[in-house]
Amino acid sequence: MSKIIKTITGEAAFVLEETFDSEDKATEGTEPLSQEVKDMEVKINNTKWRKNE
């Protein structure tokens, strides 16, 4: 029995909110106190199927 390979291509968009202790750490982008994804969108552009023998 052959196996089926499914390949999905698409795009993702997100908003990442980070909280920092100080302005210096925020400027450098180091040591965030918290990270939270506020909004995420996934768009599937194409789906392909093929047999793998």
Short mmCIF file of N, CA and C in Angstrom, two decimals:
data_model
loop_
_atom_site.label_atom_id
_atom_site.label_comp_id
_atom_site.label_asym_id
_atom_site.label_seq_id
_atom_site.Cartn_x
_atom_site.Cartn_y
_atom_site.Cartn_z
N MET A 1 0.85 -1.18 0.00
CA MET A 1 0.00 0.00 0.00
C MET A 1 0.89 1.24 0.00
N SER A 2 0.60 2.17 -0.90
CA SER A 2 1.43 3.38 -0.97
C SER A 2 0.95 4.40 0.05
N LYS A 3 1.89 5.22 0.48
CA LYS A 3 1.60 6.28 1.44
C LYS A 3 1.30 7.56 0.68
N ILE A 4 0.53 8.42 1.30
CA ILE A 4 0.16 9.70 0.70
C ILE A 4 0.90 10.81 1.44
N ILE A 5 1.53 11.69 0.68
CA ILE A 5 2.22 12.84 1.25
C ILE A 5 1.37 14.07 0.94
N LYS A 6 1.03 14.81 1.99
CA LYS A 6 0.22 16.02 1.84
C LYS A 6 1.11 17.22 2.17
N THR A 7 1.21 18.16 1.23
CA THR A 7 2.03 19.36 1.41
C THR A 7 1.11 20.58 1.40
N ILE A 8 1.17 21.36 2.48
CA ILE A 8 0.34 22.56 2.60
C ILE A 8 1.27 23.77 2.66
N THR A 9 1.02 24.75 1.81
CA THR A 9 1.78 25.99 1.86
C THR A 9 0.82 27.12 2.24
N GLY A 10 1.36 28.11 2.94
CA GLY A 10 0.51 29.22 3.36
C GLY A 10 1.30 30.33 3.99
N GLU A 11 0.58 31.22 4.63
CA GLU A 11 1.17 32.39 5.27
C GLU A 11 0.61 32.52 6.68
N ALA A 12 1.39 33.12 7.57
CA ALA A 12 0.93 33.36 8.93
C ALA A 12 1.25 34.80 9.31
N ALA A 13 0.33 35.43 10.03
CA ALA A 13 0.52 36.79 10.54
C ALA A 13 0.16 36.78 12.02
N PHE A 14 0.91 37.53 12.81
CA PHE A 14 0.64 37.55 14.24
C PHE A 14 1.05 38.88 14.85
N VAL A 15 0.52 39.14 16.05
CA VAL A 15 0.90 40.30 16.85
C VAL A 15 1.43 39.75 18.17
N LEU A 16 2.70 40.05 18.47
CA LEU A 16 3.35 39.59 19.69
C LEU A 16 3.57 40.78 20.61
N GLU A 17 3.01 40.69 21.81
CA GLU A 17 3.17 41.78 22.78
C GLU A 17 4.11 41.31 23.89
N GLU A 18 5.17 42.12 24.15
CA GLU A 18 6.15 41.78 25.17
C GLU A 18 6.16 42.87 26.25
N THR A 19 6.36 42.46 27.49
CA THR A 19 6.47 43.39 28.62
C THR A 19 7.90 43.32 29.15
N PHE A 20 8.52 44.50 29.36
CA PHE A 20 9.91 44.58 29.81
C PHE A 20 9.99 45.35 31.12
N ASP A 21 11.07 45.10 31.85
CA ASP A 21 11.36 45.77 33.11
C ASP A 21 11.76 47.24 32.92
N SER A 22 12.49 47.52 31.84
CA SER A 22 13.00 48.87 31.63
C SER A 22 13.02 49.20 30.14
N GLU A 23 13.20 50.47 29.86
CA GLU A 23 13.27 50.93 28.47
C GLU A 23 14.53 50.39 27.78
N ASP A 24 15.63 50.27 28.52
CA ASP A 24 16.87 49.75 27.95
C ASP A 24 16.70 48.30 27.48
N LYS A 25 16.08 47.48 28.30
CA LYS A 25 15.85 46.08 27.92
C LYS A 25 14.89 45.98 26.74
N ALA A 26 13.91 46.87 26.72
CA ALA A 26 12.96 46.88 25.60
C ALA A 26 13.65 47.28 24.30
N THR A 27 14.53 48.26 24.38
CA THR A 27 15.27 48.71 23.20
C THR A 27 16.16 47.59 22.66
N GLU A 28 16.83 46.88 23.57
CA GLU A 28 17.70 45.77 23.18
C GLU A 28 16.89 44.53 22.78
N GLY A 29 15.68 44.41 23.32
CA GLY A 29 14.85 43.25 23.05
C GLY A 29 15.28 42.03 23.85
N THR A 30 15.88 42.26 25.03
CA THR A 30 16.37 41.15 25.85
C THR A 30 15.57 41.04 27.15
N GLU A 31 15.49 39.85 27.67
CA GLU A 31 14.87 39.56 28.97
C GLU A 31 13.45 40.09 29.13
N PRO A 32 12.51 39.69 28.26
CA PRO A 32 11.13 40.13 28.47
C PRO A 32 10.53 39.43 29.70
N LEU A 33 9.69 40.15 30.44
CA LEU A 33 8.99 39.57 31.59
C LEU A 33 7.87 38.65 31.12
N SER A 34 7.22 39.01 30.02
CA SER A 34 6.16 38.17 29.46
C SER A 34 6.07 38.39 27.96
N GLN A 35 5.56 37.37 27.28
CA GLN A 35 5.30 37.44 25.84
C GLN A 35 3.92 36.83 25.61
N GLU A 36 3.11 37.52 24.80
CA GLU A 36 1.76 37.02 24.54
C GLU A 36 1.40 37.30 23.08
N VAL A 37 0.87 36.29 22.41
CA VAL A 37 0.38 36.46 21.05
C VAL A 37 -1.05 36.96 21.15
N LYS A 38 -1.28 38.17 20.66
CA LYS A 38 -2.60 38.80 20.76
C LYS A 38 -3.51 38.40 19.61
N ASP A 39 -2.96 38.26 18.42
CA ASP A 39 -3.77 37.97 17.24
C ASP A 39 -2.96 37.10 16.30
N MET A 40 -3.58 36.04 15.79
CA MET A 40 -2.87 35.18 14.85
C MET A 40 -3.83 34.79 13.72
N GLU A 41 -3.31 34.87 12.51
CA GLU A 41 -4.11 34.54 11.33
C GLU A 41 -3.28 33.62 10.45
N VAL A 42 -3.87 32.50 10.05
CA VAL A 42 -3.20 31.55 9.16
C VAL A 42 -4.02 31.46 7.88
N LYS A 43 -3.33 31.61 6.75
CA LYS A 43 -3.98 31.53 5.45
C LYS A 43 -3.34 30.41 4.65
N ILE A 44 -4.14 29.42 4.26
CA ILE A 44 -3.64 28.32 3.43
C ILE A 44 -3.78 28.72 1.97
N ASN A 45 -2.65 28.68 1.25
CA ASN A 45 -2.65 29.08 -0.16
C ASN A 45 -2.83 27.89 -1.10
N ASN A 46 -2.25 26.74 -0.73
CA ASN A 46 -2.26 25.62 -1.65
C ASN A 46 -2.11 24.32 -0.87
N THR A 47 -2.79 23.27 -1.33
CA THR A 47 -2.67 21.94 -0.76
C THR A 47 -2.42 20.97 -1.90
N LYS A 48 -1.36 20.16 -1.77
CA LYS A 48 -1.02 19.17 -2.81
C LYS A 48 -0.94 17.79 -2.18
N TRP A 49 -1.37 16.80 -2.92
CA TRP A 49 -1.31 15.41 -2.51
C TRP A 49 -0.49 14.64 -3.53
N ARG A 50 0.32 13.70 -3.06
CA ARG A 50 1.04 12.83 -4.00
C ARG A 50 1.30 11.49 -3.33
N LYS A 51 1.44 10.47 -4.16
CA LYS A 51 1.74 9.13 -3.65
C LYS A 51 3.22 8.94 -3.49
N ASN A 52 3.61 8.26 -2.43
CA ASN A 52 5.01 7.90 -2.20
C ASN A 52 5.07 6.37 -2.20
N GLU A 53 5.69 5.81 -3.21
CA GLU A 53 5.70 4.35 -3.34
C GLU A 53 6.93 3.72 -2.77
#
